[in-house]
Short mmCIF file of N, CA and C in Angstrom, two decimals:
data_model
loop_
_atom_site.label_atom_id
_atom_site.label_comp_id
_atom_site.label_asym_id
_atom_site.label_seq_id
_atom_site.Cartn_x
_atom_site.Cartn_y
_atom_site.Cartn_z
N UNK X 1 75.06 82.07 75.85
CA UNK X 1 74.86 80.65 76.06
C UNK X 1 74.40 80.04 74.74
N UNK X 2 75.01 78.94 74.39
CA UNK X 2 74.69 78.26 73.14
C UNK X 2 74.33 76.80 73.44
N UNK X 3 73.20 76.35 72.91
CA UNK X 3 72.82 74.94 73.01
C UNK X 3 72.91 74.36 71.61
N UNK X 4 73.61 73.24 71.49
CA UNK X 4 73.77 72.62 70.17
C UNK X 4 73.86 71.11 70.32
N UNK X 5 73.73 70.43 69.18
CA UNK X 5 73.87 68.97 69.15
C UNK X 5 75.27 68.57 69.54
N UNK X 6 75.36 67.41 70.16
CA UNK X 6 76.66 66.87 70.56
C UNK X 6 77.42 66.39 69.33
N UNK X 7 78.70 66.66 69.32
CA UNK X 7 79.60 66.13 68.30
C UNK X 7 80.52 65.12 68.97
N UNK X 8 81.09 64.20 68.19
CA UNK X 8 81.97 63.18 68.80
C UNK X 8 83.07 63.77 69.68
N UNK X 9 83.62 64.89 69.29
CA UNK X 9 84.70 65.48 70.08
C UNK X 9 84.22 66.07 71.41
N UNK X 10 82.91 66.15 71.63
CA UNK X 10 82.35 66.66 72.89
C UNK X 10 82.24 65.60 73.97
N UNK X 11 82.28 64.34 73.59
CA UNK X 11 81.94 63.27 74.53
C UNK X 11 82.84 63.23 75.77
N UNK X 12 84.12 63.46 75.62
CA UNK X 12 85.01 63.44 76.79
C UNK X 12 84.70 64.60 77.73
N UNK X 13 84.37 65.75 77.18
CA UNK X 13 84.03 66.90 78.02
C UNK X 13 82.66 66.73 78.67
N UNK X 14 81.76 66.02 78.01
CA UNK X 14 80.48 65.68 78.65
C UNK X 14 80.73 64.80 79.86
N UNK X 15 81.59 63.81 79.70
CA UNK X 15 81.90 62.93 80.83
C UNK X 15 82.54 63.73 81.97
N UNK X 16 83.40 64.68 81.63
CA UNK X 16 84.02 65.52 82.66
C UNK X 16 82.95 66.32 83.41
N UNK X 17 81.99 66.87 82.70
CA UNK X 17 80.88 67.60 83.31
C UNK X 17 80.10 66.66 84.24
N UNK X 18 79.86 65.44 83.78
CA UNK X 18 79.17 64.43 84.58
C UNK X 18 79.93 64.17 85.88
N UNK X 19 81.24 64.01 85.79
CA UNK X 19 82.05 63.74 86.97
C UNK X 19 82.00 64.88 87.98
N UNK X 20 81.90 66.12 87.49
CA UNK X 20 81.86 67.28 88.37
C UNK X 20 80.48 67.50 88.98
N UNK X 21 79.42 67.07 88.30
CA UNK X 21 78.06 67.41 88.70
C UNK X 21 77.29 66.31 89.42
N UNK X 22 77.55 65.07 89.10
CA UNK X 22 76.68 63.98 89.55
C UNK X 22 77.44 62.91 90.32
N UNK X 23 76.76 62.28 91.28
CA UNK X 23 77.41 61.19 92.03
C UNK X 23 77.50 59.89 91.25
N UNK X 24 76.59 59.67 90.30
CA UNK X 24 76.66 58.47 89.47
C UNK X 24 77.35 58.84 88.16
N UNK X 25 78.35 58.07 87.83
CA UNK X 25 79.13 58.38 86.64
C UNK X 25 79.15 57.21 85.68
N UNK X 26 79.27 57.53 84.41
CA UNK X 26 79.28 56.52 83.35
C UNK X 26 80.67 56.37 82.77
N UNK X 27 80.97 55.17 82.28
CA UNK X 27 82.21 54.94 81.55
C UNK X 27 82.08 55.58 80.17
N UNK X 28 83.22 55.87 79.54
CA UNK X 28 83.21 56.50 78.22
C UNK X 28 82.42 55.69 77.20
N UNK X 29 82.47 54.38 77.29
CA UNK X 29 81.77 53.56 76.30
C UNK X 29 80.26 53.85 76.29
N UNK X 30 79.72 54.27 77.41
CA UNK X 30 78.30 54.59 77.49
C UNK X 30 77.99 55.84 76.66
N UNK X 31 78.85 56.84 76.75
CA UNK X 31 78.68 58.05 75.94
C UNK X 31 78.83 57.73 74.46
N UNK X 32 79.83 56.91 74.13
CA UNK X 32 80.03 56.53 72.73
C UNK X 32 78.83 55.75 72.20
N UNK X 33 78.28 54.86 73.00
CA UNK X 33 77.12 54.08 72.59
C UNK X 33 75.94 54.99 72.25
N UNK X 34 75.66 55.96 73.10
CA UNK X 34 74.58 56.92 72.83
C UNK X 34 74.90 57.74 71.58
N UNK X 35 76.14 58.19 71.49
CA UNK X 35 76.55 59.02 70.35
C UNK X 35 76.44 58.30 69.02
N UNK X 36 76.71 57.01 69.02
CA UNK X 36 76.61 56.22 67.78
C UNK X 36 75.18 55.80 67.48
N UNK X 37 74.42 55.47 68.51
CA UNK X 37 73.06 54.96 68.30
C UNK X 37 72.02 56.05 68.08
N UNK X 38 72.13 57.15 68.81
CA UNK X 38 71.15 58.24 68.73
C UNK X 38 71.86 59.59 68.69
N UNK X 39 72.67 59.83 67.67
CA UNK X 39 73.49 61.06 67.65
C UNK X 39 72.66 62.35 67.65
N UNK X 40 71.44 62.28 67.18
CA UNK X 40 70.62 63.48 67.06
C UNK X 40 69.84 63.82 68.33
N UNK X 41 70.00 63.05 69.41
CA UNK X 41 69.18 63.26 70.60
C UNK X 41 69.91 63.90 71.78
N UNK X 42 71.21 64.02 71.75
CA UNK X 42 71.95 64.58 72.88
C UNK X 42 72.47 65.97 72.54
N UNK X 43 72.46 66.83 73.56
CA UNK X 43 72.81 68.24 73.37
C UNK X 43 73.73 68.72 74.49
N UNK X 44 74.48 69.75 74.18
CA UNK X 44 75.31 70.40 75.20
C UNK X 44 74.96 71.88 75.27
N UNK X 45 75.22 72.46 76.43
CA UNK X 45 75.15 73.91 76.61
C UNK X 45 76.59 74.39 76.77
N UNK X 46 76.96 75.37 75.97
CA UNK X 46 78.32 75.93 76.02
C UNK X 46 78.28 77.29 76.70
N UNK X 47 79.26 77.53 77.57
CA UNK X 47 79.40 78.83 78.19
C UNK X 47 80.03 79.82 77.22
N UNK X 48 80.22 81.02 77.68
CA UNK X 48 80.80 82.08 76.85
C UNK X 48 82.19 81.71 76.33
N UNK X 49 82.92 80.91 77.09
CA UNK X 49 84.27 80.52 76.69
C UNK X 49 84.29 79.26 75.82
N UNK X 50 83.11 78.74 75.46
CA UNK X 50 83.02 77.55 74.62
C UNK X 50 83.10 76.25 75.39
N UNK X 51 83.26 76.31 76.70
CA UNK X 51 83.33 75.09 77.51
C UNK X 51 81.92 74.58 77.82
N UNK X 52 81.82 73.26 77.96
CA UNK X 52 80.53 72.64 78.26
C UNK X 52 80.15 72.96 79.71
N UNK X 53 78.95 73.54 79.87
CA UNK X 53 78.44 73.86 81.21
C UNK X 53 77.21 73.03 81.54
N UNK X 54 76.75 72.23 80.59
CA UNK X 54 75.62 71.36 80.82
C UNK X 54 75.42 70.45 79.63
N UNK X 55 74.69 69.37 79.86
CA UNK X 55 74.41 68.43 78.77
C UNK X 55 73.17 67.61 79.08
N UNK X 56 72.60 67.06 78.04
CA UNK X 56 71.56 66.04 78.16
C UNK X 56 71.99 64.87 77.28
N UNK X 57 72.01 63.69 77.86
CA UNK X 57 72.32 62.45 77.16
C UNK X 57 71.01 61.70 77.04
N UNK X 58 70.55 61.47 75.82
CA UNK X 58 69.21 60.91 75.61
C UNK X 58 69.24 59.75 74.63
N UNK X 59 68.19 58.95 74.70
CA UNK X 59 68.08 57.79 73.81
C UNK X 59 66.62 57.47 73.58
N UNK X 60 66.38 56.59 72.64
CA UNK X 60 65.05 56.03 72.43
C UNK X 60 65.01 54.66 73.09
N UNK X 61 63.90 54.37 73.74
CA UNK X 61 63.73 53.03 74.32
C UNK X 61 63.41 52.08 73.18
N UNK X 62 63.90 50.88 73.26
CA UNK X 62 63.80 49.97 72.12
C UNK X 62 62.89 48.77 72.40
N UNK X 63 61.81 49.00 73.12
CA UNK X 63 60.83 47.95 73.40
C UNK X 63 59.82 47.92 72.25
N UNK X 64 59.89 46.90 71.43
CA UNK X 64 59.04 46.81 70.23
C UNK X 64 57.55 46.74 70.57
N UNK X 65 57.20 46.30 71.77
CA UNK X 65 55.80 46.16 72.16
C UNK X 65 55.19 47.45 72.69
N UNK X 66 55.97 48.47 72.85
CA UNK X 66 55.51 49.72 73.44
C UNK X 66 55.46 50.81 72.36
N UNK X 67 54.75 51.90 72.67
CA UNK X 67 54.74 53.04 71.75
C UNK X 67 56.13 53.67 71.76
N UNK X 68 56.51 54.32 70.67
CA UNK X 68 57.85 54.94 70.63
C UNK X 68 57.97 55.99 71.74
N UNK X 69 59.01 55.88 72.53
CA UNK X 69 59.26 56.88 73.57
C UNK X 69 60.74 56.99 73.86
N UNK X 70 61.08 58.16 74.34
CA UNK X 70 62.48 58.44 74.64
C UNK X 70 62.77 58.39 76.12
N UNK X 71 64.04 58.50 76.43
CA UNK X 71 64.48 58.50 77.83
C UNK X 71 65.65 59.46 77.99
N UNK X 72 65.57 60.30 79.00
CA UNK X 72 66.68 61.16 79.37
C UNK X 72 67.59 60.32 80.26
N UNK X 73 68.73 59.92 79.74
CA UNK X 73 69.66 59.07 80.48
C UNK X 73 70.41 59.86 81.54
N UNK X 74 70.86 61.04 81.17
CA UNK X 74 71.63 61.86 82.11
C UNK X 74 71.44 63.33 81.75
N UNK X 75 71.30 64.14 82.78
CA UNK X 75 71.13 65.58 82.62
C UNK X 75 71.96 66.25 83.70
N UNK X 76 72.82 67.17 83.30
CA UNK X 76 73.66 67.85 84.28
C UNK X 76 73.91 69.29 83.85
N UNK X 77 73.94 70.18 84.83
CA UNK X 77 74.29 71.58 84.60
C UNK X 77 75.26 71.98 85.71
N UNK X 78 76.35 72.60 85.32
CA UNK X 78 77.34 73.06 86.30
C UNK X 78 76.68 74.04 87.27
N UNK X 79 77.05 73.95 88.52
CA UNK X 79 76.46 74.79 89.57
C UNK X 79 76.55 76.28 89.20
N UNK X 80 77.63 76.67 88.56
CA UNK X 80 77.82 78.08 88.17
C UNK X 80 76.77 78.56 87.18
N UNK X 81 76.03 77.62 86.58
CA UNK X 81 75.04 77.98 85.57
C UNK X 81 73.62 77.54 85.95
N UNK X 82 73.40 77.27 87.23
CA UNK X 82 72.05 76.96 87.71
C UNK X 82 71.18 78.21 87.62
N UNK X 83 69.89 78.04 87.64
CA UNK X 83 68.88 79.10 87.66
C UNK X 83 68.84 79.90 86.36
N UNK X 84 69.32 79.31 85.28
CA UNK X 84 69.24 79.96 83.97
C UNK X 84 68.27 79.23 83.05
N UNK X 85 67.66 78.18 83.56
CA UNK X 85 66.72 77.40 82.74
C UNK X 85 67.40 76.44 81.78
N UNK X 86 68.69 76.19 81.97
CA UNK X 86 69.42 75.34 81.02
C UNK X 86 68.92 73.90 81.02
N UNK X 87 68.64 73.35 82.18
CA UNK X 87 68.16 71.96 82.24
C UNK X 87 66.87 71.82 81.44
N UNK X 88 65.95 72.75 81.61
CA UNK X 88 64.69 72.71 80.87
C UNK X 88 64.92 72.86 79.37
N UNK X 89 65.80 73.78 78.99
CA UNK X 89 66.09 73.98 77.57
C UNK X 89 66.72 72.74 76.95
N UNK X 90 67.63 72.10 77.68
CA UNK X 90 68.26 70.88 77.17
C UNK X 90 67.23 69.76 77.02
N UNK X 91 66.36 69.59 78.04
CA UNK X 91 65.33 68.55 77.94
C UNK X 91 64.35 68.84 76.81
N UNK X 92 63.98 70.10 76.64
CA UNK X 92 63.06 70.47 75.55
C UNK X 92 63.68 70.16 74.19
N UNK X 93 64.95 70.48 74.03
CA UNK X 93 65.63 70.23 72.76
C UNK X 93 65.69 68.73 72.46
N UNK X 94 66.04 67.93 73.46
CA UNK X 94 66.11 66.48 73.27
C UNK X 94 64.72 65.92 72.97
N UNK X 95 63.70 66.40 73.67
CA UNK X 95 62.33 65.92 73.44
C UNK X 95 61.87 66.25 72.02
N UNK X 96 62.16 67.46 71.58
CA UNK X 96 61.79 67.86 70.22
C UNK X 96 62.47 66.96 69.19
N UNK X 97 63.73 66.64 69.41
CA UNK X 97 64.46 65.76 68.49
C UNK X 97 63.86 64.35 68.50
N UNK X 98 63.39 63.89 69.65
CA UNK X 98 62.75 62.57 69.73
C UNK X 98 61.48 62.52 68.90
N UNK X 99 60.71 63.60 68.95
CA UNK X 99 59.47 63.68 68.15
C UNK X 99 59.80 63.72 66.67
N UNK X 100 60.68 64.63 66.29
CA UNK X 100 60.98 64.85 64.87
C UNK X 100 61.66 63.66 64.22
N UNK X 101 62.53 62.97 64.94
CA UNK X 101 63.31 61.89 64.35
C UNK X 101 62.71 60.50 64.55
N UNK X 102 61.98 60.30 65.65
CA UNK X 102 61.52 58.96 65.99
C UNK X 102 60.03 58.88 66.33
N UNK X 103 59.30 59.99 66.16
CA UNK X 103 57.87 60.02 66.44
C UNK X 103 57.56 59.62 67.89
N UNK X 104 58.39 60.07 68.83
CA UNK X 104 58.19 59.74 70.25
C UNK X 104 56.87 60.30 70.75
N UNK X 105 56.22 59.54 71.62
CA UNK X 105 54.94 59.95 72.21
C UNK X 105 55.11 60.48 73.63
N UNK X 106 56.16 60.04 74.31
CA UNK X 106 56.47 60.57 75.64
C UNK X 106 57.93 60.34 75.95
N UNK X 107 58.37 60.97 77.03
CA UNK X 107 59.76 60.89 77.46
C UNK X 107 59.78 60.51 78.94
N UNK X 108 60.72 59.66 79.33
CA UNK X 108 60.87 59.30 80.75
C UNK X 108 62.19 59.85 81.28
N UNK X 109 62.19 60.06 82.58
CA UNK X 109 63.37 60.57 83.28
C UNK X 109 63.33 59.98 84.68
N UNK X 110 64.37 59.29 85.07
CA UNK X 110 64.46 58.74 86.43
C UNK X 110 65.21 59.75 87.29
N UNK X 111 64.66 60.06 88.44
CA UNK X 111 65.22 61.08 89.31
C UNK X 111 65.66 60.43 90.62
N UNK X 112 66.88 60.73 91.05
CA UNK X 112 67.37 60.25 92.33
C UNK X 112 66.53 60.85 93.45
N UNK X 113 66.04 60.05 94.36
CA UNK X 113 65.25 60.57 95.48
C UNK X 113 66.09 61.45 96.40
N UNK X 114 67.39 61.34 96.34
CA UNK X 114 68.26 62.16 97.17
C UNK X 114 68.52 63.53 96.56
N UNK X 115 68.02 63.77 95.37
CA UNK X 115 68.22 65.05 94.70
C UNK X 115 67.24 66.08 95.27
N UNK X 116 67.73 66.95 96.15
CA UNK X 116 66.88 67.93 96.81
C UNK X 116 66.23 68.87 95.81
N UNK X 117 67.00 69.34 94.84
CA UNK X 117 66.44 70.27 93.85
C UNK X 117 65.32 69.63 93.06
N UNK X 118 65.53 68.39 92.64
CA UNK X 118 64.50 67.70 91.86
C UNK X 118 63.34 67.28 92.75
N UNK X 119 63.63 67.01 94.01
CA UNK X 119 62.58 66.60 94.95
C UNK X 119 61.49 67.67 95.02
N UNK X 120 61.90 68.93 95.06
CA UNK X 120 60.92 70.02 95.10
C UNK X 120 60.08 70.07 93.83
N UNK X 121 60.70 69.78 92.69
CA UNK X 121 60.00 69.87 91.41
C UNK X 121 59.14 68.65 91.11
N UNK X 122 59.55 67.49 91.58
CA UNK X 122 58.87 66.26 91.19
C UNK X 122 58.14 65.59 92.35
N UNK X 123 58.03 66.24 93.49
CA UNK X 123 57.23 65.78 94.64
C UNK X 123 57.49 64.34 95.03
N UNK X 124 58.75 63.93 95.03
CA UNK X 124 59.10 62.61 95.54
C UNK X 124 59.04 61.48 94.54
N UNK X 125 58.67 61.75 93.31
CA UNK X 125 58.63 60.68 92.31
C UNK X 125 60.04 60.26 91.94
N UNK X 126 60.25 58.96 91.76
CA UNK X 126 61.57 58.51 91.31
C UNK X 126 61.62 58.43 89.80
N UNK X 127 60.47 58.48 89.16
CA UNK X 127 60.40 58.51 87.70
C UNK X 127 59.40 59.57 87.29
N UNK X 128 59.68 60.24 86.23
CA UNK X 128 58.76 61.24 85.71
C UNK X 128 58.52 60.95 84.23
N UNK X 129 57.30 61.16 83.81
CA UNK X 129 56.94 60.97 82.41
C UNK X 129 56.21 62.22 81.97
N UNK X 130 56.48 62.68 80.79
CA UNK X 130 55.68 63.77 80.28
C UNK X 130 55.33 63.50 78.83
N UNK X 131 54.10 63.87 78.52
CA UNK X 131 53.62 63.71 77.15
C UNK X 131 54.17 64.85 76.32
N UNK X 132 54.52 64.51 75.09
CA UNK X 132 55.09 65.54 74.23
C UNK X 132 54.31 65.64 72.94
#
């Protein structure tokens, strides 16, 4: 398993992973916007065959009145690769990049209340924040 920074040629395959994993889907322009604005914050997990099996799409929030903080826009891992800790590794990598590149103080993540797996981990919260 390899986790690496997203390259422009990965964006279409990230969207494909999103379509397979999540009920809410983004248009390609959303991936391009993140890739152009915060290229150092998004990561993919590649399987043994080099195909994308997970990704984190991340950004910095741009509220000038607030402390610098990041946001996990989308996180997905293919069902075939669950229980390997990939989601945590992807979030950790994005968080580290937020600190190193933008001096982020915390990261936010909005969680669907219908997500049973996340429900167990986040005890019903629709938003999670962690200090980094």
